[in-house]
Coordinates of C-alpha atoms in Angstrom, one line a residue:
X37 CA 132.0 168.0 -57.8
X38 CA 129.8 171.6 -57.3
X39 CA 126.8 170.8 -56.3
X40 CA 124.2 172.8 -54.1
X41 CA 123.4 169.5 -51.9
X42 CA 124.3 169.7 -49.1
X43 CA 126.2 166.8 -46.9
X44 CA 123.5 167.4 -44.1
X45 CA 121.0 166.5 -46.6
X46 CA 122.4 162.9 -47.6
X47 CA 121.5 160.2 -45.9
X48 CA 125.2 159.2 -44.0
X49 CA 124.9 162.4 -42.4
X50 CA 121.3 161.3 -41.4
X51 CA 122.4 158.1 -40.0
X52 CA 124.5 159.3 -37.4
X53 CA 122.4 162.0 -36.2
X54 CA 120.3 158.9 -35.2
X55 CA 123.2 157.4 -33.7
X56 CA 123.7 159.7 -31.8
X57 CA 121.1 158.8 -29.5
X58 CA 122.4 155.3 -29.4
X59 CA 125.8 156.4 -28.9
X60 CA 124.4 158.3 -25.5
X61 CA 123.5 155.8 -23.5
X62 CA 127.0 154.0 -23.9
X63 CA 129.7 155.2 -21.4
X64 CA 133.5 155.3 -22.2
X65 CA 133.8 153.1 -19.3
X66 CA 131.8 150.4 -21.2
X67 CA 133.6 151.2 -24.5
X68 CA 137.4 150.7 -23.4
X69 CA 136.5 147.3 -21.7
X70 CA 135.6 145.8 -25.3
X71 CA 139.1 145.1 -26.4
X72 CA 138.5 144.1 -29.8
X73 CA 137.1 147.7 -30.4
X74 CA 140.3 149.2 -28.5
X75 CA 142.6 147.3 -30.3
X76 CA 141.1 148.1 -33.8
X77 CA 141.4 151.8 -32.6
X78 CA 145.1 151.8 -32.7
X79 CA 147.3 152.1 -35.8
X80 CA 150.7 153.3 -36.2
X81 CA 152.2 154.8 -39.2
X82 CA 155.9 155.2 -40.2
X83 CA 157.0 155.1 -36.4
X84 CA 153.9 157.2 -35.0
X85 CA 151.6 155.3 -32.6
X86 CA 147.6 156.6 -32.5
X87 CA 145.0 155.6 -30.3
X88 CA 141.7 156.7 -30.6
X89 CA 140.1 154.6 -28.7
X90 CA 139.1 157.0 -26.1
X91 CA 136.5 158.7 -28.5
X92 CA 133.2 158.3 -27.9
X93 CA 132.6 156.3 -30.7
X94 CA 132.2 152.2 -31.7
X95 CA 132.9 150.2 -34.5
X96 CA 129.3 151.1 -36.2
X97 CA 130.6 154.6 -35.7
X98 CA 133.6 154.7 -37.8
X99 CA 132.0 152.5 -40.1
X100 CA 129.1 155.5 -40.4
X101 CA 131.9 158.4 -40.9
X102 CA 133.5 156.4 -43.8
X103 CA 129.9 155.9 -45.6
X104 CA 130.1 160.1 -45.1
X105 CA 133.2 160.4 -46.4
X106 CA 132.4 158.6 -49.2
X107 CA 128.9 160.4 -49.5
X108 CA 130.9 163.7 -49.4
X109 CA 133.9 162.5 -52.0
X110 CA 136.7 162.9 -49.7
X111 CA 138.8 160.7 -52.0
X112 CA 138.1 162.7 -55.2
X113 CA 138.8 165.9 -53.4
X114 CA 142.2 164.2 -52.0
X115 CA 142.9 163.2 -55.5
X116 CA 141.7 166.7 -57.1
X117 CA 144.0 168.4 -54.4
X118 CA 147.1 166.4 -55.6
X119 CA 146.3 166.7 -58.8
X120 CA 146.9 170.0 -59.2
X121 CA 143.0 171.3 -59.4
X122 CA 141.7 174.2 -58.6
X123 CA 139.7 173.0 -55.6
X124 CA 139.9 176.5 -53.9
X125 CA 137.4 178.1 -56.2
X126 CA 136.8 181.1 -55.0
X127 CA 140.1 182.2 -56.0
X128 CA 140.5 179.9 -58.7
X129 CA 144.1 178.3 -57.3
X130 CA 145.6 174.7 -56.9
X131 CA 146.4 174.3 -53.9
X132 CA 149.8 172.3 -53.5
X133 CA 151.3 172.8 -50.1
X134 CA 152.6 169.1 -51.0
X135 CA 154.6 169.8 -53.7
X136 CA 156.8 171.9 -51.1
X137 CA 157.7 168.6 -49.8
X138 CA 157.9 166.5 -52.6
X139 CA 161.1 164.3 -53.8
X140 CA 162.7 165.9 -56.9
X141 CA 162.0 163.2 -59.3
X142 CA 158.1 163.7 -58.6
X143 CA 155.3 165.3 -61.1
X144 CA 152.7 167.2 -59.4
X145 CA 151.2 169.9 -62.1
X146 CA 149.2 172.5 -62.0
X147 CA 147.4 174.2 -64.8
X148 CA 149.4 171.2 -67.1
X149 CA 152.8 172.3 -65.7
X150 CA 154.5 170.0 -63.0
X151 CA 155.7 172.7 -60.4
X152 CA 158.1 170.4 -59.0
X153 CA 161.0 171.6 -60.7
X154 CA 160.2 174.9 -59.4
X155 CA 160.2 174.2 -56.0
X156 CA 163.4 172.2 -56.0
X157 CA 165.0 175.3 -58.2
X158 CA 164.3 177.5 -54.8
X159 CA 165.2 175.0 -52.7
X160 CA 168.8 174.8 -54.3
X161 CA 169.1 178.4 -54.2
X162 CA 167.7 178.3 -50.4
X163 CA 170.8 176.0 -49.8
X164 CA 173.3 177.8 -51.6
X165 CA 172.5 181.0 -49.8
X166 CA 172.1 180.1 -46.9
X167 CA 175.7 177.7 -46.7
X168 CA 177.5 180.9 -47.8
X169 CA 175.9 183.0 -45.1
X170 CA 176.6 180.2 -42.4
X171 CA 180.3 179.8 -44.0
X172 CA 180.9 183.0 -44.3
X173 CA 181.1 183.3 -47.8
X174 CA 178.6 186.0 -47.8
X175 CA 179.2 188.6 -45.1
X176 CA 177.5 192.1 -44.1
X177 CA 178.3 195.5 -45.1
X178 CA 181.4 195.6 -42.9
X179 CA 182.6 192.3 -43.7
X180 CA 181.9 191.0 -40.5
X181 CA 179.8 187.5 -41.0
X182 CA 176.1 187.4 -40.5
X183 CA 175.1 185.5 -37.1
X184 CA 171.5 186.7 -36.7
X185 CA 168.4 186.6 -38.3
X186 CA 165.2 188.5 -38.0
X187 CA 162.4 186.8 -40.3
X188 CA 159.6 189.7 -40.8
X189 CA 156.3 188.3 -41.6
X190 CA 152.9 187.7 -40.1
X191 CA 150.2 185.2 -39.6
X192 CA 151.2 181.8 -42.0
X193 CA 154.8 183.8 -42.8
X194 CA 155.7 183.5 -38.7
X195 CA 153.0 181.0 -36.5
X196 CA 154.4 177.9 -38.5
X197 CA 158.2 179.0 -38.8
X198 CA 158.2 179.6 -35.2
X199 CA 156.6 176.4 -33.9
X200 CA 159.1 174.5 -36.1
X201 CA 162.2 176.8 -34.8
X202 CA 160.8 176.6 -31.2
X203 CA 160.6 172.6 -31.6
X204 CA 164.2 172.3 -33.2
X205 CA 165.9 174.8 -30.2
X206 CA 166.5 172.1 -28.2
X207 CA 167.1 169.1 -30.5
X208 CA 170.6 167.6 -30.4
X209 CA 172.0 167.8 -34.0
X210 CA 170.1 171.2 -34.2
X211 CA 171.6 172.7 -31.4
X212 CA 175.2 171.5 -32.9
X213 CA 174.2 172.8 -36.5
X214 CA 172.4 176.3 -34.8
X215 CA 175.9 177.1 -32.6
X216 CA 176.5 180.7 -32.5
X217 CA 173.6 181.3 -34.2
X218 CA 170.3 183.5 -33.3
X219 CA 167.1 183.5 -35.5
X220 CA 164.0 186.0 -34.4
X221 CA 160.3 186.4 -35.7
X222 CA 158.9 190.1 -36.0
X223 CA 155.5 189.7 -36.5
X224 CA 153.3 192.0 -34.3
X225 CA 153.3 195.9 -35.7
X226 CA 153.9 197.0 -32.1
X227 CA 156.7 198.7 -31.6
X228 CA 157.4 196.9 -28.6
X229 CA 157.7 193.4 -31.0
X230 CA 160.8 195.5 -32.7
X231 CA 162.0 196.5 -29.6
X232 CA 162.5 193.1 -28.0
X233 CA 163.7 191.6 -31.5
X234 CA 166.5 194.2 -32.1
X235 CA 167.7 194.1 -28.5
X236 CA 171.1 193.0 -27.8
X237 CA 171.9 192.8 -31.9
X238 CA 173.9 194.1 -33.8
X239 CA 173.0 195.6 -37.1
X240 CA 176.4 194.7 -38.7
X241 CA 175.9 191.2 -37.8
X242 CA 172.5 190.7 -38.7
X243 CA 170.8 189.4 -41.5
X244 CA 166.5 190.8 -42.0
X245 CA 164.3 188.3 -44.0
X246 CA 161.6 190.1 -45.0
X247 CA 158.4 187.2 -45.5
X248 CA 154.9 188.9 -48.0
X249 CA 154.1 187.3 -51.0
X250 CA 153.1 190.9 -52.4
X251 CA 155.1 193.2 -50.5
X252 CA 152.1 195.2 -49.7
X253 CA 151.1 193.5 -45.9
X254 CA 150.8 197.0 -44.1
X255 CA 152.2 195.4 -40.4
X256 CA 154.9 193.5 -42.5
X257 CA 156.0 196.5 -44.6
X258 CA 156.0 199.2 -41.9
X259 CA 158.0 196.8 -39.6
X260 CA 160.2 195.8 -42.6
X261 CA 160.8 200.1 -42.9
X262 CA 161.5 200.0 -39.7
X263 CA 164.2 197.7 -39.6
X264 CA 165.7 198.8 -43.1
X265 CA 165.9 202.2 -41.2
X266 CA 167.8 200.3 -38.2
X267 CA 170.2 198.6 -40.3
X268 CA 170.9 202.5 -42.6
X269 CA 170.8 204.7 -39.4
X270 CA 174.0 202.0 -38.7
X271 CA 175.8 201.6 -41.8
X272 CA 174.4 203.7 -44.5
X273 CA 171.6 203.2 -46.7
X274 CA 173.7 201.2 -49.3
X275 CA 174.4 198.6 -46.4
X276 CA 170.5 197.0 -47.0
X277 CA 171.3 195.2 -50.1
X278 CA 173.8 192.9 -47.8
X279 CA 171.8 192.8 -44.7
X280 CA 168.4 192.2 -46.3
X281 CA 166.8 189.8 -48.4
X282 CA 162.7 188.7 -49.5
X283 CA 160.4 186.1 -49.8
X284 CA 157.9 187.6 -52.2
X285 CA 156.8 187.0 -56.2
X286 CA 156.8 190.6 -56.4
X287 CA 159.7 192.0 -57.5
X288 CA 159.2 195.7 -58.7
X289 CA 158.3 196.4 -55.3
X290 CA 161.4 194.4 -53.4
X291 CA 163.7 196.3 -56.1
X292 CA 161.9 199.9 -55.3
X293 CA 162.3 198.6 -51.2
X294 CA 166.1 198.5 -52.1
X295 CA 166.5 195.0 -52.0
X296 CA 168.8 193.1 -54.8
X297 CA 165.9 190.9 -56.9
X298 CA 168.2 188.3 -57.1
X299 CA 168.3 188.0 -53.4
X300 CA 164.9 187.5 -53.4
X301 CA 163.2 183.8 -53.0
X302 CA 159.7 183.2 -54.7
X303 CA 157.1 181.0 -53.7
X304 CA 153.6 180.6 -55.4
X305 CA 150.0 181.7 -55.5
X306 CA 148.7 178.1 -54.8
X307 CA 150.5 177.7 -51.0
X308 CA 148.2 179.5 -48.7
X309 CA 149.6 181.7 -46.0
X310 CA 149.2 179.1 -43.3
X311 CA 150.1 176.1 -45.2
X312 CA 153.6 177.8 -46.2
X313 CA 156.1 176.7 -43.9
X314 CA 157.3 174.1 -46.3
X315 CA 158.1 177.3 -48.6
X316 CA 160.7 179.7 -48.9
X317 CA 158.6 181.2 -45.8
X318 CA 159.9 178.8 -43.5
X319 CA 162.8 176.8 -45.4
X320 CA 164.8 179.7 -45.6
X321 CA 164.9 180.8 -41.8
X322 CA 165.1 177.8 -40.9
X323 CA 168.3 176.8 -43.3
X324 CA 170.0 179.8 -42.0
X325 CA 170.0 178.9 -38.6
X326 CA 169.6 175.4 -38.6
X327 CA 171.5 174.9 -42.2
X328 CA 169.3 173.2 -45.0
X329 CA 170.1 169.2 -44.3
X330 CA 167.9 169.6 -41.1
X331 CA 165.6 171.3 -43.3
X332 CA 165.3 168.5 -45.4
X333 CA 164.6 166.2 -43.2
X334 CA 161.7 168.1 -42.1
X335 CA 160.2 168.2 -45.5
X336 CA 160.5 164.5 -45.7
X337 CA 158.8 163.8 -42.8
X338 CA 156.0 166.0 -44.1
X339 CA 156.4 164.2 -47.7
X340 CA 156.2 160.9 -45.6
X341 CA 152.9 161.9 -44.2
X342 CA 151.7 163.1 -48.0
X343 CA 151.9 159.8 -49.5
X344 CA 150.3 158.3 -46.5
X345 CA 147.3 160.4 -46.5
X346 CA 147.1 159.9 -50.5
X347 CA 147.8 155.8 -50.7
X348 CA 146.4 154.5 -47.5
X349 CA 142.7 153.6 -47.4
X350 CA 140.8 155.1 -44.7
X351 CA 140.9 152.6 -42.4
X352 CA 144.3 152.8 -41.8
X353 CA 144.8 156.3 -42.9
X354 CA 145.9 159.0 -39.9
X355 CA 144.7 162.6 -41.3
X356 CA 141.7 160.7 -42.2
X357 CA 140.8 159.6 -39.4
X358 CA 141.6 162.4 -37.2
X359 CA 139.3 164.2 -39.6
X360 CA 136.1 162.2 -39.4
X361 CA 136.7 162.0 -35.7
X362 CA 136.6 165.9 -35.4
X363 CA 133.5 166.1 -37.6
X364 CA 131.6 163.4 -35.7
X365 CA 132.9 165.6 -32.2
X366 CA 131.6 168.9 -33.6
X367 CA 128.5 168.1 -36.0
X368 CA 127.0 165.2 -34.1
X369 CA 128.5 165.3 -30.5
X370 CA 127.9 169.1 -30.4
X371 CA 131.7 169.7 -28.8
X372 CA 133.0 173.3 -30.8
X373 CA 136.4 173.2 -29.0
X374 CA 139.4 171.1 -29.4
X375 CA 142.5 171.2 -26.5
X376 CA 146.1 170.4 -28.4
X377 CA 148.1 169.3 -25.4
X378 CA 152.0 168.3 -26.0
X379 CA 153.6 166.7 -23.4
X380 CA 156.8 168.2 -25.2
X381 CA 157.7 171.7 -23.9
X382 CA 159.4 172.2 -27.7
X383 CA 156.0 171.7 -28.8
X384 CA 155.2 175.1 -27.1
X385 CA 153.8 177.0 -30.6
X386 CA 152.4 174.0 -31.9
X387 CA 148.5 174.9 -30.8
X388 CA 149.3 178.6 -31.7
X389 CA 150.0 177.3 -35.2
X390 CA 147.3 174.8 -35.6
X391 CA 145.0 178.0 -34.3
X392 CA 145.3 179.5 -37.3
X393 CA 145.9 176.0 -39.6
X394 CA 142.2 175.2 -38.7
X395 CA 140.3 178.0 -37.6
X396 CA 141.2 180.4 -40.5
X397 CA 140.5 177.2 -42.8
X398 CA 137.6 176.0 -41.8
X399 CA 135.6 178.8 -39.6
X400 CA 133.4 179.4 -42.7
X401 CA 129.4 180.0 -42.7
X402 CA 128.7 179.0 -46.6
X403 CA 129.3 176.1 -48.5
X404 CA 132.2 176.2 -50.9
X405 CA 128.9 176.8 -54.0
X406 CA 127.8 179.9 -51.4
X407 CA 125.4 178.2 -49.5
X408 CA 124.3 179.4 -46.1
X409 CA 125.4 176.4 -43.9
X410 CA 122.5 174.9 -41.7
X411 CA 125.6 173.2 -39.2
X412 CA 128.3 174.7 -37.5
X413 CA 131.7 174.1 -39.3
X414 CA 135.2 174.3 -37.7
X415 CA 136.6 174.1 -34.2
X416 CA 138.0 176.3 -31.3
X417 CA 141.6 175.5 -30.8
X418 CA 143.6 176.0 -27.8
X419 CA 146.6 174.5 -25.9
X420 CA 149.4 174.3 -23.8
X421 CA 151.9 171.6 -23.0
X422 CA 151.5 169.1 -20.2
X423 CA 152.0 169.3 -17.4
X424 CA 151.6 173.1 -17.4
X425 CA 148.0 173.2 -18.9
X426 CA 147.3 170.6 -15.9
X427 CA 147.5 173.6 -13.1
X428 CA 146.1 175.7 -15.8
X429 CA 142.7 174.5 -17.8
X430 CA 142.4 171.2 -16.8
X431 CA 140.0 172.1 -13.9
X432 CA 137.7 172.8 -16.9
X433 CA 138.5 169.8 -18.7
X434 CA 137.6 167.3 -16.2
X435 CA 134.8 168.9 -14.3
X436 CA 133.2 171.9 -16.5
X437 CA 132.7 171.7 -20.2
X438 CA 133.3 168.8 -22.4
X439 CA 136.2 169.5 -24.7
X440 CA 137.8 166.8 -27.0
X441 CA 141.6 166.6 -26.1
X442 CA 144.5 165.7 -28.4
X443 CA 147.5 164.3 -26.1
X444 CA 150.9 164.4 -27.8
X445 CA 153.8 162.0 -27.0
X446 CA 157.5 161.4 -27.9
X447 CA 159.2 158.4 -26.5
X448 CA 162.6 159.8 -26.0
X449 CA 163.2 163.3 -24.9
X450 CA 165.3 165.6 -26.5
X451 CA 166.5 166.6 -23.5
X452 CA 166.9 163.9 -20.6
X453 CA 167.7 163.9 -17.4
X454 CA 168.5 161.3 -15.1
X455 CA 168.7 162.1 -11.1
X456 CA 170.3 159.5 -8.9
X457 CA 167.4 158.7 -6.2
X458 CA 164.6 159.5 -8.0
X459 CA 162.2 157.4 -8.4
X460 CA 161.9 158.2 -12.4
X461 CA 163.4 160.3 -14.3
X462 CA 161.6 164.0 -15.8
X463 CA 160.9 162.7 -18.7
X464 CA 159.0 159.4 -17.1
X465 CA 157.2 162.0 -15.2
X466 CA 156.0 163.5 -17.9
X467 CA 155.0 160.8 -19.6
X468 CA 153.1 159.4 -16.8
X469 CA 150.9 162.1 -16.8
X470 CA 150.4 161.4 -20.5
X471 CA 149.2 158.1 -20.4
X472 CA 147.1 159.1 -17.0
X473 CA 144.9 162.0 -18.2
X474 CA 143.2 160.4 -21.0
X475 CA 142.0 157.7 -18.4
X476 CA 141.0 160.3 -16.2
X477 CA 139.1 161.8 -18.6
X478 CA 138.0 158.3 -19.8
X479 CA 136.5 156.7 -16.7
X480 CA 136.0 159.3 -14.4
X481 CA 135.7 158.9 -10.8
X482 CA 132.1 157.9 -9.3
X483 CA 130.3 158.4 -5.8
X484 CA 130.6 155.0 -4.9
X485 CA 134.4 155.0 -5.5
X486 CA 134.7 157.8 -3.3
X487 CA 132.7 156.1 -0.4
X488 CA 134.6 152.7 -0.3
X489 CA 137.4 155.7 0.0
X490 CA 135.8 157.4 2.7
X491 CA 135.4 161.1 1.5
X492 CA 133.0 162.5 3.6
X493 CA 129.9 163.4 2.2
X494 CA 130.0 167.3 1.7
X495 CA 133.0 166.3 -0.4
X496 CA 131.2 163.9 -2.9
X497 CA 129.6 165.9 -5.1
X498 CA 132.3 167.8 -5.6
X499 CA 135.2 165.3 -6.3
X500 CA 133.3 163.8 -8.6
X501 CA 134.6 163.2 -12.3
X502 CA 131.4 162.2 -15.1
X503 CA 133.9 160.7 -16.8
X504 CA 133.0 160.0 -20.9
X505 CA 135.1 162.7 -21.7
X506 CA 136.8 162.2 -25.2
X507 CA 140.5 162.2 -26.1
X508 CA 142.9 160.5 -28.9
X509 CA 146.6 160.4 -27.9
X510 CA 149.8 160.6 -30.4
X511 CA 152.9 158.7 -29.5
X512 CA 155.9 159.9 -31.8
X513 CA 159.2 158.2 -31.2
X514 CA 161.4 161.1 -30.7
X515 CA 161.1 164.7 -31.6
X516 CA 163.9 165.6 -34.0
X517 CA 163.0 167.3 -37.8
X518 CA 161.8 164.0 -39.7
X519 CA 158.9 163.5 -36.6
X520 CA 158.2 167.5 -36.6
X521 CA 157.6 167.5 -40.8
X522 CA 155.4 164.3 -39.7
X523 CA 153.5 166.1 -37.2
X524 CA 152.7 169.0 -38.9
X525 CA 151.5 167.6 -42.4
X526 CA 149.0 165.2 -40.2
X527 CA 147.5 168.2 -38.7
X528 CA 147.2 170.1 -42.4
X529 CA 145.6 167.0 -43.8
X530 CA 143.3 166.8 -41.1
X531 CA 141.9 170.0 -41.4
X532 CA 141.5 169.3 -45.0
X533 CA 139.9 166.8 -44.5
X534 CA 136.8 168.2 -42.0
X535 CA 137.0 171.0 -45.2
X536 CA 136.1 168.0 -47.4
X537 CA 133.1 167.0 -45.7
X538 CA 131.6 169.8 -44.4
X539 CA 131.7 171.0 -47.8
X540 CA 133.1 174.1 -47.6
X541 CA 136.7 175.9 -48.8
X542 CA 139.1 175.8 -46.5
X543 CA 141.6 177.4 -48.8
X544 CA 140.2 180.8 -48.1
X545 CA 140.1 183.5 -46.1
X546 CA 137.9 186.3 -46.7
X547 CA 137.3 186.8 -43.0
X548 CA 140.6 187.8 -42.3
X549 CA 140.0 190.9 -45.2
X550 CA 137.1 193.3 -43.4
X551 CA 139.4 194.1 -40.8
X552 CA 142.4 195.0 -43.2
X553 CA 140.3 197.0 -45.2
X554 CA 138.4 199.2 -42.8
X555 CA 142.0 199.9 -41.0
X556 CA 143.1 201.3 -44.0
X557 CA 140.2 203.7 -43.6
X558 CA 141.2 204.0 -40.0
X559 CA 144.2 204.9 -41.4
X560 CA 143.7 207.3 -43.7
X561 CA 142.4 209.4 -41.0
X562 CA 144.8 209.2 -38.1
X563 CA 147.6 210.3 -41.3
X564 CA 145.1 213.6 -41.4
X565 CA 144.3 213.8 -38.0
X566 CA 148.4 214.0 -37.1
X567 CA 148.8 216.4 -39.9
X568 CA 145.6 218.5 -38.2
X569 CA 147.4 218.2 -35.0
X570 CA 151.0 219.6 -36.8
X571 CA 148.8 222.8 -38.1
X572 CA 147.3 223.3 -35.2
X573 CA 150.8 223.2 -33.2
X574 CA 151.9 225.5 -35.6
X575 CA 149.3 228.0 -35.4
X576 CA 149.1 228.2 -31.7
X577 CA 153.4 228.8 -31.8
X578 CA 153.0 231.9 -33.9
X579 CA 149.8 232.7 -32.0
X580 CA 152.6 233.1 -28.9
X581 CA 155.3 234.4 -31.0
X582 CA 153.1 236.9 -32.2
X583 CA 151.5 238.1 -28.5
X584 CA 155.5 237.6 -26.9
X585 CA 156.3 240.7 -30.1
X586 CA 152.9 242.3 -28.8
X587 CA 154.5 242.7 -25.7

């Protein structure tokens, strides 16, 4: 599929640069009364309601992103992905975050070997483990049983564990399975982040997960020292072996950290960092505190979403969809920011998570064959459930800049409440705030609207709404595991698929390695600078010794 062409060049992409123009003079307002349009832009998918029909975009539009797709390859690359190819090229991998998720009897292969077996082989020994820590079975140093994890990891080894955790606290079965229980995410090399994470624990009840593929990520390690010094200063340095366990593929250097190998749980060069919850990364956490049947059904609700975006043809496909529509908001529309707004406060560290799911993917200046790009690629993402983003950012959204919003649903809280003489209940509250702000940010509000309501005049300009503002809302039925393994593998795909036709890699991320590499210089000399300061110390001690004698 390498090719130096780029998609700008073809003549899809041309197309709806001319649309553009076209698309311009058409309001939302005009768009949402043509009901055939509005009702072809709503599909649902295994219990999940979407309607797009608040983009600023008509039937010749979609029909113009699918002649792209196909003028970019989308389905070969889908096909390549599952396959097993190395489609991220630059470091020659697979990349097979779906096998993570994928029923045991499946064959997904890489480099002519189906890794499936190898993923369900961790996932057995996830379970095992972690039903003998919740039982018992397996106790600390002391023999008192482990109630507490902290997971110690950073970047894809925390933001996506911690929005699934965050999204599980409060679900019914979780909460029963999760009794007694405490899980924490280190992340941030500030020793404040260690400070708040070991409060109120107690090393002989408490369980460290440390989360680096190589065992060499300098914030991971030093905060992984840290803690392993916590848990000796307590028991004794021989107490580490039961109080501490790895995710990594390197296993000299989890032996030399003092960890038992066989305690340690691999995962593979082809999951990316952000693309990893479905691994040991997240899966084992997450089985410890939630045990590994809610885990499961998490991964099949992310399978669920796999086969979808593999089978389904575009028309009808989610990710796909949700893809094109972000390329045609960025590349044509000229919008580089994207608002992720849950009306789900579980749903807290889902934006954080996607952050880094898309903007580590795709914020990428050269084609995936090294070519300077000519178009901007990728999209700023921010968020913040609803309603609190309302008293927050809104303002912005409805009266400064046009950004493209992403309005999340669930039918039935997790959580409801039902006061006697209210008029609704919270959750009805809620929602009616969901289903109002897309309209808001639909129609707008006009001048003449505000006469025929009498706002006086110095008033008009100012309470006026333009209106044309884009959005696509997401209805899920509830919120338990299944729907969050749904949620987050239409969100992977989606990036993957902007990747796709923008032609870049989004299975990379060199940007992230400048930084790394000059603090190591940084480093280097604040080791020699603190030894300077020592000598110098020491010196200026016998300096005073020496003139006290003199005396």
């Amino acid at each position: 599929m390498a090719s130096s062409t780029l998609i700008c060049d073809t003549e899809p992409w041309k197309e709806l640069q001319a649309h553009v123009e076209d698309n311009n003079k058409t309001h939302l307002r005009d768009l949402m009364n043509d009901d055939k349009r509005c009702q072809s832009m709503m599909m649902e998918f295994d219990g999940i309601l979407l309607d797009y029909s608040r983009q600023r975009a008509n039937l010749d539009t979609l029909n113009k992103l699918f002649n792209l797709a196909e003028a970019a390859h989308v389905k070969e690359k889908i096909i390549r992905m599952f396959n097993g190819e190395h489609i991220n090229s630059t470091e020659n991998r697979s990349v097979l975050h779906v096998a993570l998720r994928a029923p045991r009897d499946a064959v997904i292969n890489s480099d002519g070997k189906n890794v499936v077996p190898a993923v369900w082989q961790v996932l057995d020994k996830i379970r095992d483990f972690s039903e003998r820590v919740r039982s018992g079975a397996w106790v600390g140093d002391t023999g008192k049983t482990l109630k507490d994890v902290v997971a110690i990891g950073i970047g894809g080894s925390f933001l996506g564990p911690l929005f699934v955790h965050t999204a599980l606290q409060t679900e019914v079965e979780a909460i029963e399975c999760a009794r007694g229980r405490e899980l924490r995410f280190l992340a941030n090399v500030d020793p404040i982040d260690v400070a708040r994470n070991i409060t109120g624990l107690n090393p002989e009840t408490t369980l460290v997960v440390v989360v680096s593929k190589t065992f060499t990520t300098a914030e991971t390690m030093l905060n992984a020292r840290t803690l392993r010094e916590w848990i000796s200063s307590a028991l004794g340095p021989q107490a580490v072996a039961k109080h501490m366990v790895a995710v990594s593929t390197n296993l000299k250097l989890v032996e030399q950290f003092g960890i038992d190998p066989n305690n340690a749980f691999a995962f593979w060069d082809w999951v990316g960092g952000r693309y990893s919850v479905c691994s040991a990364v997240g899966v084992l956490p997450l089985s410890l505190q939630y045990g590994f049947s809610i885990v499961e059904k998490f991964l099949k609700g992310a399978s669920s979403v796999d086969q979808h975006f593999y089978s389904a043809p575009f028309e009808k496909n989610i990710p796909v969809i949700l893809g094109l529509l972000s390329v045609w908001n960025v590349s044509f529309l000229g919008y580089p920011a994207r608002a992720i707004l849950p009306y789900s406060q579980a749903l807290e560290k889902l934006a954080p998570h996607i952050q880094q799911v898309s903007m580590e993917s795709n914020g990428k200046g050269v084609s995936i064959d090294g070519v300077p790009l000519p178009y901007q690629t990728g999209e700023i993402d921010f968020g913040e459930p609803g309603t609190n983003g309302q008293h927050s950012f809104y303002q912005l959204i409805h009266q400064g800049r046009v950004i493209p919003c992403d309005f999340i649903g669930v039918v039935k809280s997790q959580q409801p409440i039902y006061l006697k003489d209210e008029v609704v209940s919270n959750h009805d509250e809620l929602m009616s705030n969901f289903f109002a702000q897309p309209d808001a940010l639909a129609y707008g509000k006009t001048p003449e609207q505000l006469q025929k309501e009498n706002v006086p005049e110095h008033l008009i300009s100012h309470k006026t709404f333009s209106g044309n503002r884009p959005s696509l809302s997401i209805l899920l039925p509830s919120l338990n595991a299944y729907n969050i393994g749904q949620l987050l593998a239409i969100y992977e795909h989606r990036v993957a698929v902007q990747g796709f036709v923008w032609s870049i890699n989004s299975f990379d991320q060199w940007g992230v390695e400048l930084g790394k590499s000059l603090a190591t210089k940084v480093r280097k000399q604040l080791h020699a600078s603190h030894i300077s300061r020592q000598v110098l110390m020491f010196l200026l001690i016998l300096q005073l010794v020496y003139q006290i004698y003199k005396i």
